[in-house]
């Protein structure tokens, strides 16, 4: 598909081997794509001839290194915008220029920093430092039905037959189980 503009013809997409019909003369070709360096070249078109162009765009990228500040060794790093697994903590990861939402995952641990938003600049390295806390699974079930469970004042999602959530090692929690017509059950504890 092409669009005529005051500056010439714009092709919104062109497949490999595609041809653009032009009259003989000199033309300035510019190819752009998000996250790639623009390509520009002057070409001369001869009558009845095809001028082949082999264009390879260069990715504009920077780097992200996530450093372990506690319990994060071997944790997987994901770019949530692209859905890509980048690798693990401690490695240098190449990312396209722009903002990325990064998640860190390690079974049995929770990232203390939450998700990271990083702004990658061309040829620059972003150094992020994270720590992780060991987690344990807490499951609450009762002999009654239709109860609600609050952890530190926040409602816990109900799964069929039980409530289940992750708790961080060494943290203090207040648990409250309640149901209309019953006295609430409360307990404060530290996960160990």
PDB file of C-alpha atoms in Angstrom:
ATOM      1  CA  UNK A   1       0.000   0.000   0.000  1.00  0.00           C
ATOM      2  CA  UNK A   2       1.348   3.456  -0.798  1.00  0.00           C
ATOM      3  CA  UNK A   3       0.347   7.018   0.037  1.00  0.00           C
ATOM      4  CA  UNK A   4       1.213  10.144  -1.940  1.00  0.00           C
ATOM      5  CA  UNK A   5       2.490  12.999   0.215  1.00  0.00           C
ATOM      6  CA  UNK A   6       4.129  16.355  -0.468  1.00  0.00           C
ATOM      7  CA  UNK A   7       7.463  14.665   0.177  1.00  0.00           C
ATOM      8  CA  UNK A   8       6.931  11.726  -2.170  1.00  0.00           C
ATOM      9  CA  UNK A   9       5.501   8.229  -1.927  1.00  0.00           C
ATOM     10  CA  UNK A  10       5.227   6.374   1.374  1.00  0.00           C
ATOM     11  CA  UNK A  11       4.881   2.600   1.403  1.00  0.00           C
ATOM     12  CA  UNK A  12       3.426   1.456   4.722  1.00  0.00           C
ATOM     13  CA  UNK A  13       4.788  -2.048   4.188  1.00  0.00           C
ATOM     14  CA  UNK A  14       6.977  -3.659   1.579  1.00  0.00           C
ATOM     15  CA  UNK A  15       7.813  -7.343   1.490  1.00  0.00           C
ATOM     16  CA  UNK A  16      11.225  -8.728   0.552  1.00  0.00           C
ATOM     17  CA  UNK A  17      11.519  -8.718  -3.227  1.00  0.00           C
ATOM     18  CA  UNK A  18       8.740  -6.142  -3.589  1.00  0.00           C
ATOM     19  CA  UNK A  19       9.010  -3.577  -6.395  1.00  0.00           C
ATOM     20  CA  UNK A  20       8.250   0.135  -6.338  1.00  0.00           C
ATOM     21  CA  UNK A  21       7.435   1.561  -9.796  1.00  0.00           C
ATOM     22  CA  UNK A  22       9.510   4.733 -10.411  1.00  0.00           C
ATOM     23  CA  UNK A  23      10.351   6.920 -13.412  1.00  0.00           C
ATOM     24  CA  UNK A  24      14.053   7.276 -14.347  1.00  0.00           C
ATOM     25  CA  UNK A  25      15.960   9.671 -12.118  1.00  0.00           C
ATOM     26  CA  UNK A  26      17.659  10.121  -8.757  1.00  0.00           C
ATOM     27  CA  UNK A  27      15.722   9.245  -5.615  1.00  0.00           C
ATOM     28  CA  UNK A  28      16.365   9.392  -1.895  1.00  0.00           C
ATOM     29  CA  UNK A  29      15.222   6.147  -0.262  1.00  0.00           C
ATOM     30  CA  UNK A  30      14.474   6.121   3.471  1.00  0.00           C
ATOM     31  CA  UNK A  31      13.404   2.975   5.345  1.00  0.00           C
ATOM     32  CA  UNK A  32      12.140   3.177   8.943  1.00  0.00           C
ATOM     33  CA  UNK A  33      10.829   0.691  11.481  1.00  0.00           C
ATOM     34  CA  UNK A  34      10.172   0.975  15.227  1.00  0.00           C
ATOM     35  CA  UNK A  35      13.257   0.106  17.328  1.00  0.00           C
ATOM     36  CA  UNK A  36      15.558   0.213  14.278  1.00  0.00           C
ATOM     37  CA  UNK A  37      17.983   2.859  12.998  1.00  0.00           C
ATOM     38  CA  UNK A  38      16.695   4.634   9.865  1.00  0.00           C
ATOM     39  CA  UNK A  39      18.289   3.608   6.561  1.00  0.00           C
ATOM     40  CA  UNK A  40      18.838   6.281   3.883  1.00  0.00           C
ATOM     41  CA  UNK A  41      20.406   6.023   0.438  1.00  0.00           C
ATOM     42  CA  UNK A  42      20.394   7.959  -2.837  1.00  0.00           C
ATOM     43  CA  UNK A  43      19.762   5.738  -5.857  1.00  0.00           C
ATOM     44  CA  UNK A  44      19.713   6.290  -9.622  1.00  0.00           C
ATOM     45  CA  UNK A  45      16.950   4.582 -11.616  1.00  0.00           C
ATOM     46  CA  UNK A  46      17.669   3.849 -15.306  1.00  0.00           C
ATOM     47  CA  UNK A  47      14.976   3.483 -17.961  1.00  0.00           C
ATOM     48  CA  UNK A  48      13.705  -0.123 -18.123  1.00  0.00           C
ATOM     49  CA  UNK A  49      16.047  -1.350 -15.342  1.00  0.00           C
ATOM     50  CA  UNK A  50      15.385  -2.624 -11.848  1.00  0.00           C
ATOM     51  CA  UNK A  51      17.635  -1.248  -9.117  1.00  0.00           C
ATOM     52  CA  UNK A  52      17.949  -3.925  -6.404  1.00  0.00           C
ATOM     53  CA  UNK A  53      18.439  -2.805  -2.797  1.00  0.00           C
ATOM     54  CA  UNK A  54      19.558  -5.167  -0.054  1.00  0.00           C
ATOM     55  CA  UNK A  55      18.572  -3.360   3.133  1.00  0.00           C
ATOM     56  CA  UNK A  56      19.429  -4.606   6.599  1.00  0.00           C
ATOM     57  CA  UNK A  57      18.140  -2.408   9.407  1.00  0.00           C
ATOM     58  CA  UNK A  58      20.212  -2.143  12.582  1.00  0.00           C
ATOM     59  CA  UNK A  59      18.400  -2.700  15.852  1.00  0.00           C
ATOM     60  CA  UNK A  60      18.671   0.224  18.277  1.00  0.00           C
ATOM     61  CA  UNK A  61      19.295  -1.477  21.564  1.00  0.00           C
ATOM     62  CA  UNK A  62      20.686  -1.080  25.010  1.00  0.00           C
ATOM     63  CA  UNK A  63      21.282  -3.480  27.855  1.00  0.00           C
ATOM     64  CA  UNK A  64      19.842  -4.513  31.188  1.00  0.00           C
ATOM     65  CA  UNK A  65      21.760  -6.255  33.945  1.00  0.00           C
ATOM     66  CA  UNK A  66      19.871  -7.359  37.061  1.00  0.00           C
ATOM     67  CA  UNK A  67      22.120  -7.825  40.104  1.00  0.00           C
ATOM     68  CA  UNK A  68      21.341 -10.169  43.009  1.00  0.00           C
ATOM     69  CA  UNK A  69      21.190  -8.340  46.337  1.00  0.00           C
ATOM     70  CA  UNK A  70      19.799 -11.376  48.160  1.00  0.00           C
ATOM     71  CA  UNK A  71      18.244 -14.738  47.226  1.00  0.00           C
ATOM     72  CA  UNK A  72      17.812 -13.871  43.512  1.00  0.00           C
ATOM     73  CA  UNK A  73      20.508 -16.151  42.083  1.00  0.00           C
ATOM     74  CA  UNK A  74      19.096 -18.161  39.175  1.00  0.00           C
ATOM     75  CA  UNK A  75      15.837 -16.164  39.031  1.00  0.00           C
ATOM     76  CA  UNK A  76      14.278 -15.850  35.559  1.00  0.00           C
ATOM     77  CA  UNK A  77      13.826 -12.408  34.000  1.00  0.00           C
ATOM     78  CA  UNK A  78      10.836 -11.697  31.754  1.00  0.00           C
ATOM     79  CA  UNK A  79      10.065  -8.693  29.549  1.00  0.00           C
ATOM     80  CA  UNK A  80       6.300  -8.406  30.065  1.00  0.00           C
ATOM     81  CA  UNK A  81       5.794  -6.043  27.087  1.00  0.00           C
ATOM     82  CA  UNK A  82       7.145  -8.590  24.610  1.00  0.00           C
ATOM     83  CA  UNK A  83       6.440 -11.723  26.690  1.00  0.00           C
ATOM     84  CA  UNK A  84      10.053 -12.827  26.187  1.00  0.00           C
ATOM     85  CA  UNK A  85      12.167 -14.753  28.669  1.00  0.00           C
ATOM     86  CA  UNK A  86      15.406 -12.758  28.730  1.00  0.00           C
ATOM     87  CA  UNK A  87      17.519 -15.117  30.821  1.00  0.00           C
ATOM     88  CA  UNK A  88      18.567 -15.077  34.450  1.00  0.00           C
ATOM     89  CA  UNK A  89      19.778 -12.653  37.103  1.00  0.00           C
ATOM     90  CA  UNK A  90      23.434 -11.679  36.672  1.00  0.00           C
ATOM     91  CA  UNK A  91      23.456 -11.862  32.865  1.00  0.00           C
ATOM     92  CA  UNK A  92      23.590  -8.883  30.495  1.00  0.00           C
ATOM     93  CA  UNK A  93      20.379  -8.757  28.419  1.00  0.00           C
ATOM     94  CA  UNK A  94      19.960  -6.918  25.113  1.00  0.00           C
ATOM     95  CA  UNK A  95      16.678  -4.976  24.817  1.00  0.00           C
ATOM     96  CA  UNK A  96      15.234  -2.611  22.260  1.00  0.00           C
ATOM     97  CA  UNK A  97      15.355   1.093  23.049  1.00  0.00           C
ATOM     98  CA  UNK A  98      12.343   2.260  25.053  1.00  0.00           C
ATOM     99  CA  UNK A  99      10.439   1.401  28.200  1.00  0.00           C
ATOM    100  CA  UNK A 100      10.134  -2.220  29.380  1.00  0.00           C
ATOM    101  CA  UNK A 101       8.209  -3.822  32.243  1.00  0.00           C
ATOM    102  CA  UNK A 102      10.394  -6.508  33.818  1.00  0.00           C
ATOM    103  CA  UNK A 103       9.260  -9.350  36.089  1.00  0.00           C
ATOM    104  CA  UNK A 104      11.580 -11.547  38.137  1.00  0.00           C
ATOM    105  CA  UNK A 105      10.469 -15.103  38.916  1.00  0.00           C
ATOM    106  CA  UNK A 106      11.976 -17.781  41.133  1.00  0.00           C
ATOM    107  CA  UNK A 107       9.857 -20.635  42.538  1.00  0.00           C
ATOM    108  CA  UNK A 108       9.381 -20.271  46.284  1.00  0.00           C
ATOM    109  CA  UNK A 109      10.480 -16.603  46.303  1.00  0.00           C
ATOM    110  CA  UNK A 110       8.872 -13.201  45.851  1.00  0.00           C
ATOM    111  CA  UNK A 111      10.697 -10.202  44.381  1.00  0.00           C
ATOM    112  CA  UNK A 112      10.967  -7.492  47.055  1.00  0.00           C
ATOM    113  CA  UNK A 113      11.145  -4.808  44.324  1.00  0.00           C
ATOM    114  CA  UNK A 114       7.944  -5.948  42.597  1.00  0.00           C
ATOM    115  CA  UNK A 115       8.014  -5.461  38.837  1.00  0.00           C
ATOM    116  CA  UNK A 116      10.655  -3.160  37.399  1.00  0.00           C
ATOM    117  CA  UNK A 117      10.052  -0.464  34.814  1.00  0.00           C
ATOM    118  CA  UNK A 118      13.268   0.269  32.936  1.00  0.00           C
ATOM    119  CA  UNK A 119      13.973   2.842  30.232  1.00  0.00           C
ATOM    120  CA  UNK A 120      16.556   1.435  27.824  1.00  0.00           C
ATOM    121  CA  UNK A 121      18.746   3.961  25.970  1.00  0.00           C
ATOM    122  CA  UNK A 122      20.800   3.125  22.894  1.00  0.00           C
ATOM    123  CA  UNK A 123      24.131   1.440  23.734  1.00  0.00           C
ATOM    124  CA  UNK A 124      23.647   2.152  27.455  1.00  0.00           C
ATOM    125  CA  UNK A 125      23.485  -0.347  30.308  1.00  0.00           C
ATOM    126  CA  UNK A 126      20.763  -0.162  32.961  1.00  0.00           C
ATOM    127  CA  UNK A 127      21.854  -1.784  36.222  1.00  0.00           C
ATOM    128  CA  UNK A 128      18.973  -2.929  38.428  1.00  0.00           C
ATOM    129  CA  UNK A 129      19.415  -4.399  41.896  1.00  0.00           C
ATOM    130  CA  UNK A 130      16.872  -6.789  43.349  1.00  0.00           C
ATOM    131  CA  UNK A 131      16.408  -8.974  46.371  1.00  0.00           C
ATOM    132  CA  UNK A 132      13.962 -11.792  46.912  1.00  0.00           C
ATOM    133  CA  UNK A 133      12.267 -13.188  49.999  1.00  0.00           C
ATOM    134  CA  UNK A 134      11.423 -16.847  50.530  1.00  0.00           C
ATOM    135  CA  UNK A 135       7.690 -17.483  50.463  1.00  0.00           C
ATOM    136  CA  UNK A 136       5.457 -20.160  51.913  1.00  0.00           C
ATOM    137  CA  UNK A 137       1.960 -21.159  50.862  1.00  0.00           C
ATOM    138  CA  UNK A 138      -0.761 -20.583  53.445  1.00  0.00           C
ATOM    139  CA  UNK A 139      -4.059 -22.402  52.994  1.00  0.00           C
ATOM    140  CA  UNK A 140      -7.147 -21.566  55.059  1.00  0.00           C
ATOM    141  CA  UNK A 141     -10.123 -23.886  55.046  1.00  0.00           C
ATOM    142  CA  UNK A 142     -13.097 -24.063  57.411  1.00  0.00           C
ATOM    143  CA  UNK A 143     -15.901 -26.454  58.206  1.00  0.00           C
ATOM    144  CA  UNK A 144     -18.387 -23.678  57.348  1.00  0.00           C
ATOM    145  CA  UNK A 145     -19.008 -22.195  53.917  1.00  0.00           C
ATOM    146  CA  UNK A 146     -19.326 -18.627  52.624  1.00  0.00           C
ATOM    147  CA  UNK A 147     -16.628 -17.328  54.979  1.00  0.00           C
ATOM    148  CA  UNK A 148     -14.377 -14.408  54.071  1.00  0.00           C
ATOM    149  CA  UNK A 149     -10.671 -14.256  54.772  1.00  0.00           C
ATOM    150  CA  UNK A 150      -8.696 -11.050  55.230  1.00  0.00           C
ATOM    151  CA  UNK A 151      -4.926 -10.881  55.437  1.00  0.00           C
ATOM    152  CA  UNK A 152      -3.563  -7.623  56.858  1.00  0.00           C
ATOM    153  CA  UNK A 153      -6.962  -6.073  56.142  1.00  0.00           C
ATOM    154  CA  UNK A 154      -7.144  -7.164  52.489  1.00  0.00           C
ATOM    155  CA  UNK A 155      -9.688  -9.677  51.193  1.00  0.00           C
ATOM    156  CA  UNK A 156      -8.139 -12.970  50.026  1.00  0.00           C
ATOM    157  CA  UNK A 157      -9.496 -14.549  46.842  1.00  0.00           C
ATOM    158  CA  UNK A 158     -11.574 -17.688  47.359  1.00  0.00           C
ATOM    159  CA  UNK A 159     -10.672 -20.940  45.582  1.00  0.00           C
ATOM    160  CA  UNK A 160     -13.066 -23.882  45.615  1.00  0.00           C
ATOM    161  CA  UNK A 161     -13.031 -25.282  49.172  1.00  0.00           C
ATOM    162  CA  UNK A 162     -10.193 -23.097  50.498  1.00  0.00           C
ATOM    163  CA  UNK A 163      -8.353 -19.769  50.461  1.00  0.00           C
ATOM    164  CA  UNK A 164      -4.693 -19.897  49.424  1.00  0.00           C
ATOM    165  CA  UNK A 165      -2.038 -17.186  49.334  1.00  0.00           C
ATOM    166  CA  UNK A 166       1.714 -16.643  49.543  1.00  0.00           C
ATOM    167  CA  UNK A 167       3.391 -15.294  52.670  1.00  0.00           C
ATOM    168  CA  UNK A 168       6.913 -13.898  52.944  1.00  0.00           C
ATOM    169  CA  UNK A 169       9.364 -15.486  55.334  1.00  0.00           C
ATOM    170  CA  UNK A 170      10.098 -13.305  58.369  1.00  0.00           C
ATOM    171  CA  UNK A 171       7.051 -11.060  57.900  1.00  0.00           C
ATOM    172  CA  UNK A 172       4.247 -10.494  60.395  1.00  0.00           C
ATOM    173  CA  UNK A 173       0.615 -11.061  59.352  1.00  0.00           C
ATOM    174  CA  UNK A 174      -2.841 -10.635  60.801  1.00  0.00           C
ATOM    175  CA  UNK A 175      -5.393 -13.194  59.638  1.00  0.00           C
ATOM    176  CA  UNK A 176      -9.141 -12.749  60.094  1.00  0.00           C
ATOM    177  CA  UNK A 177     -11.784 -15.304  59.071  1.00  0.00           C
ATOM    178  CA  UNK A 178     -15.368 -14.115  59.328  1.00  0.00           C
ATOM    179  CA  UNK A 179     -18.916 -15.133  58.464  1.00  0.00           C
ATOM    180  CA  UNK A 180     -22.225 -13.469  59.198  1.00  0.00           C
ATOM    181  CA  UNK A 181     -23.736 -14.842  62.406  1.00  0.00           C
ATOM    182  CA  UNK A 182     -20.397 -16.156  63.747  1.00  0.00           C
ATOM    183  CA  UNK A 183     -17.674 -14.648  65.915  1.00  0.00           C
ATOM    184  CA  UNK A 184     -14.650 -13.785  63.730  1.00  0.00           C
ATOM    185  CA  UNK A 185     -11.457 -15.750  64.139  1.00  0.00           C
ATOM    186  CA  UNK A 186      -8.297 -13.626  64.293  1.00  0.00           C
ATOM    187  CA  UNK A 187      -4.669 -14.586  64.656  1.00  0.00           C
ATOM    188  CA  UNK A 188      -1.423 -12.642  64.374  1.00  0.00           C
ATOM    189  CA  UNK A 189       1.696 -14.600  63.444  1.00  0.00           C
ATOM    190  CA  UNK A 190       5.179 -14.315  61.952  1.00  0.00           C
ATOM    191  CA  UNK A 191       6.108 -16.623  59.106  1.00  0.00           C
ATOM    192  CA  UNK A 192       9.121 -18.786  59.902  1.00  0.00           C
TER     193      UNK A 192
END
